[in-house]
């Protein structure tokens, strides 16, 4: 299938593009490289033994969409492109609504104009807000920040679009906490600046790039008092996108699946797992809770298991070992300076 992948140079995008190429799909990546490096695509091509097409640009730009659809005639779209920092979204809500919501409307309109009917959308478990895990797909939603609200709004927009167009097949994937890297160590997560997320921060403490991890609170109602999340290997997540794509071919309408392991791990359990991977202690200090954090979030992945035949297979230890291999081989991420 010809698959257009927006944001395909990014962390989850690059791992998904690799699997698509290895599975025989033809891929065109559109990415403005605002939070990604073209080097990731060069390495994806090296690993896959074949290249994706690439257009540097923002899907909110009509000329970029016209070129992508005109030149490539995609049969499906996997839509990763968007801004994704919770804290930043509270400072720049209009940017998030423009870059996430408005851009997705433009993309969906271009798909309709060009007879492209399959769309996999990168959503997030953040839409569940402060609910009680394990989360099923029909759990109440209630995003607590502009970023989460953009994901929730886009889900609703795509549901309305699917209700109006009987040919449209939408697969919404609600990711829990993606971590890890391709086992080759050639591609991985390369956050700009100081990482917001736990595992890339831990990885940089382990490599000496950062001095100490701040554990945001140890007074939650959890096993050891620290926050619990459902960490899922990025390779498992990538496989979930291909499974969703295959499902959509003969299932028009609006579909939603949680992509998580179904198990929670605490901050301290992640730290200890990473210490096993890197072979030395990780310096940390307990600090006050981070505003907006929930105590626990983890998936009930039964629907994806049942309908997509998808299941997370990699363990937390494997996630940490793969992250450590990527971080060790690429201490500055894709920047070679
Ligand atoms: C995990 C746990 C923190 C950093 C966010 C987004 C979500 C998705 C993934 C985009 C929490 C603790 C963290 C640190 C810490 N992003 N922590 N010290 O907040 O669950 O999810 O990223 O799609 O949408 O909401 O992930 O990795 O930031 O935090 O103690 O320096 O680690 O309190 O318990 P989160 P996270």
GROMACS .gro file of C-alpha atoms and ligand atoms in nm:
model
  373
    1UNK     CA    1   0.000   0.000   0.000
    2UNK     CA    2   0.113   0.362  -0.058
    3UNK     CA    3   0.121   0.516   0.291
    4UNK     CA    4   0.170   0.886   0.367
    5UNK     CA    5   0.327   0.925   0.712
    6UNK     CA    6   0.308   1.273   0.864
    7UNK     CA    7   0.572   1.335   1.131
    8UNK     CA    8   0.750   1.023   1.005
    9UNK     CA    9   1.097   1.151   1.098
   10UNK     CA   10   1.004   1.164   1.467
   11UNK     CA   11   1.046   0.906   1.742
   12UNK     CA   12   0.741   0.682   1.690
   13UNK     CA   13   0.712   0.784   1.325
   14UNK     CA   14   1.059   0.665   1.230
   15UNK     CA   15   1.012   0.327   1.396
   16UNK     CA   16   0.677   0.287   1.219
   17UNK     CA   17   0.822   0.389   0.880
   18UNK     CA   18   1.089   0.124   0.923
   19UNK     CA   19   0.831  -0.149   0.982
   20UNK     CA   20   0.617  -0.025   0.690
   21UNK     CA   21   0.916  -0.042   0.453
   22UNK     CA   22   1.017  -0.384   0.582
   23UNK     CA   23   0.658  -0.504   0.529
   24UNK     CA   24   0.665  -0.399   0.162
   25UNK     CA   25   0.463  -0.080   0.182
   26UNK     CA   26   0.568   0.229  -0.013
   27UNK     CA   27   0.609   0.530   0.215
   28UNK     CA   28   0.615   0.907   0.175
   29UNK     CA   29   0.713   1.103   0.486
   30UNK     CA   30   0.606   1.464   0.535
   31UNK     CA   31   0.781   1.627   0.830
   32UNK     CA   32   0.876   1.991   0.902
   33UNK     CA   33   1.171   1.869   1.116
   34UNK     CA   34   1.068   2.111   1.394
   35UNK     CA   35   1.115   1.828   1.643
   36UNK     CA   36   1.295   1.565   1.436
   37UNK     CA   37   1.607   1.510   1.227
   38UNK     CA   38   1.635   1.396   0.866
   39UNK     CA   39   1.917   1.172   0.991
   40UNK     CA   40   1.655   0.942   1.140
   41UNK     CA   41   1.518   0.876   0.790
   42UNK     CA   42   1.867   0.815   0.651
   43UNK     CA   43   1.916   0.550   0.918
   44UNK     CA   44   1.569   0.402   0.859
   45UNK     CA   45   1.663   0.359   0.492
   46UNK     CA   46   1.993   0.197   0.595
   47UNK     CA   47   1.809  -0.051   0.819
   48UNK     CA   48   1.527  -0.122   0.573
   49UNK     CA   49   1.749  -0.145   0.265
   50UNK     CA   50   1.508   0.085   0.083
   51UNK     CA   51   1.414   0.454   0.108
   52UNK     CA   52   1.095   0.634   0.199
   53UNK     CA   53   1.005   0.942  -0.002
   54UNK     CA   54   1.045   1.265   0.194
   55UNK     CA   55   0.892   1.613   0.174
   56UNK     CA   56   1.012   1.866   0.430
   57UNK     CA   57   0.710   2.075   0.522
   58UNK     CA   58   0.413   2.132   0.747
   59UNK     CA   59   0.083   1.961   0.661
   60UNK     CA   60  -0.097   2.285   0.755
   61UNK     CA   61   0.055   2.430   0.434
   62UNK     CA   62  -0.187   2.362   0.145
   63UNK     CA   63   0.102   2.354  -0.104
   64UNK     CA   64   0.270   2.077   0.096
   65UNK     CA   65  -0.049   1.871   0.104
   66UNK     CA   66  -0.116   1.931  -0.266
   67UNK     CA   67   0.234   1.814  -0.352
   68UNK     CA   68   0.217   1.508  -0.126
   69UNK     CA   69  -0.121   1.390  -0.254
   70UNK     CA   70  -0.054   1.494  -0.615
   71UNK     CA   71   0.283   1.323  -0.647
   72UNK     CA   72   0.227   1.015  -0.428
   73UNK     CA   73  -0.151   0.942  -0.440
   74UNK     CA   74  -0.148   0.778  -0.097
   75UNK     CA   75  -0.396   0.498  -0.026
   76UNK     CA   76  -0.361   0.551   0.350
   77UNK     CA   77  -0.230   0.805   0.598
   78UNK     CA   78  -0.065   0.755   0.936
   79UNK     CA   79  -0.078   1.089   1.113
   80UNK     CA   80   0.190   1.152   1.380
   81UNK     CA   81   0.269   1.519   1.312
   82UNK     CA   82   0.183   1.750   1.600
   83UNK     CA   83   0.312   1.923   1.910
   84UNK     CA   84   0.313   1.703   2.217
   85UNK     CA   85   0.446   1.864   2.535
   86UNK     CA   86   0.183   1.890   2.808
   87UNK     CA   87   0.351   2.175   2.996
   88UNK     CA   88   0.425   2.374   2.679
   89UNK     CA   89   0.064   2.338   2.569
   90UNK     CA   90  -0.057   2.535   2.871
   91UNK     CA   91   0.177   2.820   2.767
   92UNK     CA   92   0.099   2.807   2.393
   93UNK     CA   93  -0.257   2.676   2.357
   94UNK     CA   94  -0.329   2.854   2.027
   95UNK     CA   95  -0.015   2.708   1.872
   96UNK     CA   96  -0.133   2.361   1.981
   97UNK     CA   97  -0.482   2.414   1.838
   98UNK     CA   98  -0.331   2.539   1.511
   99UNK     CA   99  -0.058   2.275   1.476
  100UNK     CA  100  -0.265   1.982   1.599
  101UNK     CA  101  -0.635   2.047   1.536
  102UNK     CA  102  -0.641   2.286   1.236
  103UNK     CA  103  -0.365   2.093   1.060
  104UNK     CA  104  -0.553   1.765   1.102
  105UNK     CA  105  -0.869   1.919   0.953
  106UNK     CA  106  -0.663   2.030   0.651
  107UNK     CA  107  -0.516   1.681   0.619
  108UNK     CA  108  -0.855   1.509   0.642
  109UNK     CA  109  -0.995   1.748   0.379
  110UNK     CA  110  -0.705   1.673   0.145
  111UNK     CA  111  -0.767   1.300   0.194
  112UNK     CA  112  -1.135   1.345   0.101
  113UNK     CA  113  -1.043   1.558  -0.201
  114UNK     CA  114  -0.801   1.292  -0.328
  115UNK     CA  115  -1.002   0.976  -0.259
  116UNK     CA  116  -0.782   0.854   0.028
  117UNK     CA  117  -1.001   0.674   0.281
  118UNK     CA  118  -0.776   0.513   0.544
  119UNK     CA  119  -0.644   0.716   0.838
  120UNK     CA  120  -0.454   0.599   1.147
  121UNK     CA  121  -0.433   0.876   1.405
  122UNK     CA  122  -0.177   0.908   1.684
  123UNK     CA  123  -0.378   0.983   1.997
  124UNK     CA  124  -0.284   0.951   2.361
  125UNK     CA  125  -0.398   0.801   2.690
  126UNK     CA  126  -0.386   1.155   2.819
  127UNK     CA  127  -0.747   1.184   2.695
  128UNK     CA  128  -0.848   0.971   2.997
  129UNK     CA  129  -0.743   1.247   3.234
  130UNK     CA  130  -0.765   1.163   3.603
  131UNK     CA  131  -0.976   0.851   3.566
  132UNK     CA  132  -0.929   0.512   3.735
  133UNK     CA  133  -0.714   0.256   3.550
  134UNK     CA  134  -0.708   0.007   3.387
  135UNK     CA  135  -0.859   0.213   3.107
  136UNK     CA  136  -1.086   0.056   2.845
  137UNK     CA  137  -1.166   0.251   2.528
  138UNK     CA  138  -1.511   0.341   2.662
  139UNK     CA  139  -1.370   0.488   2.984
  140UNK     CA  140  -1.477   0.847   3.043
  141UNK     CA  141  -1.246   1.100   2.878
  142UNK     CA  142  -1.148   1.427   3.038
  143UNK     CA  143  -0.820   1.577   2.923
  144UNK     CA  144  -0.670   1.815   3.177
  145UNK     CA  145  -0.447   2.025   2.947
  146UNK     CA  146  -0.460   2.186   2.600
  147UNK     CA  147  -0.240   1.913   2.449
  148UNK     CA  148  -0.476   1.640   2.571
  149UNK     CA  149  -0.775   1.844   2.458
  150UNK     CA  150  -0.632   1.871   2.105
  151UNK     CA  151  -0.610   1.492   2.092
  152UNK     CA  152  -0.965   1.455   2.221
  153UNK     CA  153  -1.101   1.719   1.980
  154UNK     CA  154  -0.930   1.555   1.683
  155UNK     CA  155  -1.084   1.220   1.783
  156UNK     CA  156  -1.428   1.383   1.778
  157UNK     CA  157  -1.363   1.561   1.447
  158UNK     CA  158  -1.258   1.234   1.283
  159UNK     CA  159  -1.565   1.060   1.428
  160UNK     CA  160  -1.789   1.323   1.265
  161UNK     CA  161  -1.597   1.291   0.938
  162UNK     CA  162  -1.638   0.912   0.942
  163UNK     CA  163  -2.011   0.946   1.017
  164UNK     CA  164  -2.050   1.172   0.712
  165UNK     CA  165  -1.837   0.963   0.474
  166UNK     CA  166  -1.921   0.591   0.455
  167UNK     CA  167  -1.593   0.518   0.280
  168UNK     CA  168  -1.374   0.672   0.551
  169UNK     CA  169  -1.200   0.431   0.790
  170UNK     CA  170  -1.038   0.589   1.095
  171UNK     CA  171  -0.820   0.409   1.349
  172UNK     CA  172  -0.752   0.613   1.665
  173UNK     CA  173  -0.457   0.474   1.863
  174UNK     CA  174  -0.436   0.589   2.225
  175UNK     CA  175  -0.072   0.540   2.322
  176UNK     CA  176   0.022   0.499   2.684
  177UNK     CA  177   0.390   0.570   2.753
  178UNK     CA  178   0.612   0.489   2.455
  179UNK     CA  179   0.978   0.418   2.541
  180UNK     CA  180   1.264   0.208   2.406
  181UNK     CA  181   1.442   0.207   2.072
  182UNK     CA  182   1.507  -0.018   1.774
  183UNK     CA  183   1.738  -0.302   1.895
  184UNK     CA  184   2.007  -0.195   1.646
  185UNK     CA  185   2.064   0.123   1.848
  186UNK     CA  186   2.057   0.321   1.522
  187UNK     CA  187   1.724   0.498   1.578
  188UNK     CA  188   1.561   0.612   1.901
  189UNK     CA  189   1.411   0.899   2.096
  190UNK     CA  190   1.598   1.228   2.051
  191UNK     CA  191   1.417   1.498   2.253
  192UNK     CA  192   1.519   1.860   2.196
  193UNK     CA  193   1.666   2.026   2.509
  194UNK     CA  194   1.602   1.890   2.859
  195UNK     CA  195   1.367   1.590   2.832
  196UNK     CA  196   1.020   1.631   2.980
  197UNK     CA  197   0.962   1.257   2.993
  198UNK     CA  198   1.100   1.014   3.248
  199UNK     CA  199   1.295   0.760   3.045
  200UNK     CA  200   1.492   0.995   2.818
  201UNK     CA  201   1.579   1.196   3.130
  202UNK     CA  202   1.695   0.882   3.314
  203UNK     CA  203   1.897   0.782   3.006
  204UNK     CA  204   2.079   1.116   3.008
  205UNK     CA  205   2.152   1.089   3.381
  206UNK     CA  206   2.293   0.741   3.317
  207UNK     CA  207   2.516   0.874   3.037
  208UNK     CA  208   2.635   1.166   3.253
  209UNK     CA  209   2.473   1.429   3.033
  210UNK     CA  210   2.241   1.523   3.323
  211UNK     CA  211   2.340   1.513   3.690
  212UNK     CA  212   2.035   1.384   3.876
  213UNK     CA  213   1.677   1.274   3.821
  214UNK     CA  214   1.402   1.459   4.010
  215UNK     CA  215   1.139   1.206   4.115
  216UNK     CA  216   0.819   1.409   4.108
  217UNK     CA  217   0.656   1.296   4.431
  218UNK     CA  218   0.667   0.977   4.636
  219UNK     CA  219   0.341   1.031   4.823
  220UNK     CA  220   0.097   0.896   4.563
  221UNK     CA  221  -0.138   0.613   4.652
  222UNK     CA  222   0.077   0.359   4.466
  223UNK     CA  223   0.296   0.062   4.563
  224UNK     CA  224   0.604   0.274   4.639
  225UNK     CA  225   0.443   0.618   4.637
  226UNK     CA  226   0.581   0.719   4.295
  227UNK     CA  227   0.379   0.764   3.976
  228UNK     CA  228   0.271   0.453   3.786
  229UNK     CA  229   0.251   0.440   3.405
  230UNK     CA  230   0.207   0.181   3.130
  231UNK     CA  231   0.538   0.183   2.943
  232UNK     CA  232   0.517   0.027   2.597
  233UNK     CA  233   0.809  -0.049   2.364
  234UNK     CA  234   0.815   0.175   2.057
  235UNK     CA  235   0.860  -0.134   1.836
  236UNK     CA  236   0.541  -0.284   1.980
  237UNK     CA  237   0.371   0.049   1.921
  238UNK     CA  238   0.491   0.058   1.560
  239UNK     CA  239   0.353  -0.291   1.505
  240UNK     CA  240   0.019  -0.168   1.637
  241UNK     CA  241   0.003   0.088   1.356
  242UNK     CA  242   0.048  -0.176   1.088
  243UNK     CA  243  -0.213  -0.396   1.253
  244UNK     CA  244  -0.456  -0.103   1.262
  245UNK     CA  245  -0.388  -0.025   0.895
  246UNK     CA  246  -0.463  -0.383   0.794
  247UNK     CA  247  -0.785  -0.378   0.997
  248UNK     CA  248  -0.910  -0.055   0.839
  249UNK     CA  249  -0.894  -0.193   0.485
  250UNK     CA  250  -1.226  -0.373   0.540
  251UNK     CA  251  -1.362  -0.187   0.844
  252UNK     CA  252  -1.481   0.164   0.748
  253UNK     CA  253  -1.608   0.385   1.029
  254UNK     CA  254  -1.446   0.514   1.346
  255UNK     CA  255  -1.236   0.272   1.552
  256UNK     CA  256  -1.034   0.331   1.872
  257UNK     CA  257  -0.777   0.113   2.048
  258UNK     CA  258  -0.556   0.147   2.355
  259UNK     CA  259  -0.194   0.056   2.286
  260UNK     CA  260  -0.039  -0.039   2.617
  261UNK     CA  261   0.092  -0.347   2.795
  262UNK     CA  262  -0.188  -0.353   3.054
  263UNK     CA  263   0.072  -0.332   3.332
  264UNK     CA  264   0.188  -0.032   3.534
  265UNK     CA  265   0.542   0.042   3.647
  266UNK     CA  266   0.640   0.305   3.904
  267UNK     CA  267   0.908   0.569   3.859
  268UNK     CA  268   1.138   0.385   4.098
  269UNK     CA  269   1.077   0.052   3.922
  270UNK     CA  270   1.182   0.219   3.594
  271UNK     CA  271   1.491   0.366   3.760
  272UNK     CA  272   1.592   0.025   3.896
  273UNK     CA  273   1.528  -0.142   3.561
  274UNK     CA  274   1.749   0.116   3.393
  275UNK     CA  275   2.021   0.062   3.657
  276UNK     CA  276   2.018  -0.306   3.558
  277UNK     CA  277   2.054  -0.206   3.192
  278UNK     CA  278   2.339   0.044   3.239
  279UNK     CA  279   2.514  -0.144   3.520
  280UNK     CA  280   2.542   0.145   3.766
  281UNK     CA  281   2.322   0.348   4.005
  282UNK     CA  282   2.116   0.640   3.877
  283UNK     CA  283   2.133   0.952   4.096
  284UNK     CA  284   1.789   1.081   4.196
  285UNK     CA  285   1.621   1.298   4.457
  286UNK     CA  286   1.253   1.308   4.550
  287UNK     CA  287   1.095   1.647   4.469
  288UNK     CA  288   0.740   1.781   4.494
  289UNK     CA  289   0.471   1.644   4.263
  290UNK     CA  290   0.458   1.784   3.906
  291UNK     CA  291   0.136   1.983   3.845
  292UNK     CA  292  -0.110   1.791   3.626
  293UNK     CA  293   0.037   1.446   3.697
  294UNK     CA  294  -0.199   1.164   3.783
  295UNK     CA  295  -0.105   0.890   4.030
  296UNK     CA  296  -0.156   0.596   3.795
  297UNK     CA  297  -0.240   0.528   3.432
  298UNK     CA  298  -0.235   0.195   3.254
  299UNK     CA  299  -0.431   0.028   2.975
  300UNK     CA  300  -0.678  -0.251   2.937
  301UNK     CA  301  -0.550  -0.361   2.592
  302UNK     CA  302  -0.811  -0.636   2.543
  303UNK     CA  303  -0.985  -0.461   2.250
  304UNK     CA  304  -0.662  -0.428   2.048
  305UNK     CA  305  -0.574  -0.786   2.138
  306UNK     CA  306  -0.916  -0.905   2.018
  307UNK     CA  307  -0.974  -0.692   1.710
  308UNK     CA  308  -0.620  -0.630   1.585
  309UNK     CA  309  -0.451  -0.943   1.713
  310UNK     CA  310  -0.202  -0.695   1.867
  311UNK     CA  311  -0.021  -0.748   2.197
  312UNK     CA  312   0.281  -0.578   2.351
  313UNK     CA  313   0.560  -0.837   2.371
  314UNK     CA  314   0.867  -0.654   2.506
  315UNK     CA  315   0.936  -0.628   2.879
  316UNK     CA  316   1.042  -0.322   3.080
  317UNK     CA  317   1.393  -0.468   3.102
  318UNK     CA  318   1.408  -0.496   2.721
  319UNK     CA  319   1.278  -0.139   2.686
  320UNK     CA  320   1.554  -0.013   2.915
  321UNK     CA  321   1.825  -0.225   2.748
  322UNK     CA  322   1.725  -0.097   2.402
  323UNK     CA  323   1.713   0.263   2.526
  324UNK     CA  324   2.056   0.225   2.685
  325UNK     CA  325   2.204   0.085   2.362
  326UNK     CA  326   2.065   0.380   2.160
  327UNK     CA  327   2.176   0.638   2.418
  328UNK     CA  328   2.525   0.488   2.450
  329UNK     CA  329   2.578   0.480   2.075
  330UNK     CA  330   2.425   0.826   2.023
  331UNK     CA  331   2.499   1.041   2.332
  332UNK     CA  332   2.390   1.351   2.136
  333UNK     CA  333   2.101   1.183   1.960
  334UNK     CA  334   2.113   1.243   1.585
  335UNK     CA  335   2.331   1.551   1.620
  336UNK     CA  336   2.681   1.449   1.521
  337UNK     CA  337   2.843   1.778   1.624
  338LIG     C1  338   0.601   0.952   3.366
  338LIG     C2  339   0.616   0.945   3.517
  338LIG     C3  340   0.612   1.159   3.626
  338LIG     C4  341   0.988   1.303   3.450
  338LIG     C5  342   0.331   1.231   2.903
  338LIG     C6  343   0.216   1.285   2.823
  338LIG     C7  344   0.160   1.178   2.732
  338LIG     C8  345   0.270   1.122   2.647
  338LIG     C9  346   0.380   1.065   2.735
  338LIG    C10  347   0.274   1.241   2.438
  338LIG    C11  348   0.523   1.040   3.591
  338LIG    C12  349   0.747   1.092   3.644
  338LIG    C13  350   0.877   1.226   3.482
  338LIG    C14  351   1.084   1.333   3.548
  338LIG    C15  352   0.955   1.207   3.709
  338LIG     N1  353   0.322   1.220   2.561
  338LIG     N2  354   0.862   1.179   3.609
  338LIG     N3  355   1.064   1.284   3.676
  338LIG     O1  356   0.344   1.245   3.206
  338LIG     O2  357   0.286   0.996   3.196
  338LIG     O3  358   0.286   1.129   2.988
  338LIG     O4  359   0.428   1.176   2.815
  338LIG     O5  360   0.191   1.179   2.378
  338LIG     O6  361   0.061   1.233   2.651
  338LIG     O7  362   0.113   1.321   2.914
  338LIG     O8  363   0.502   1.079   3.098
  338LIG     O9  364   0.744   1.040   3.117
  338LIG    O10  365   0.654   1.273   3.165
  338LIG    O11  366   0.611   1.090   3.328
  338LIG    O12  367   0.940   1.164   3.825
  338LIG    O13  368   1.186   1.404   3.527
  338LIG    O14  369   0.748   0.984   3.554
  338LIG    O15  370   0.571   1.224   3.746
  338LIG    O16  371   0.481   0.976   3.712
  338LIG     P1  372   0.350   1.115   3.134
  338LIG     P2  373   0.634   1.127   3.173
   0.00000   0.00000   0.00000
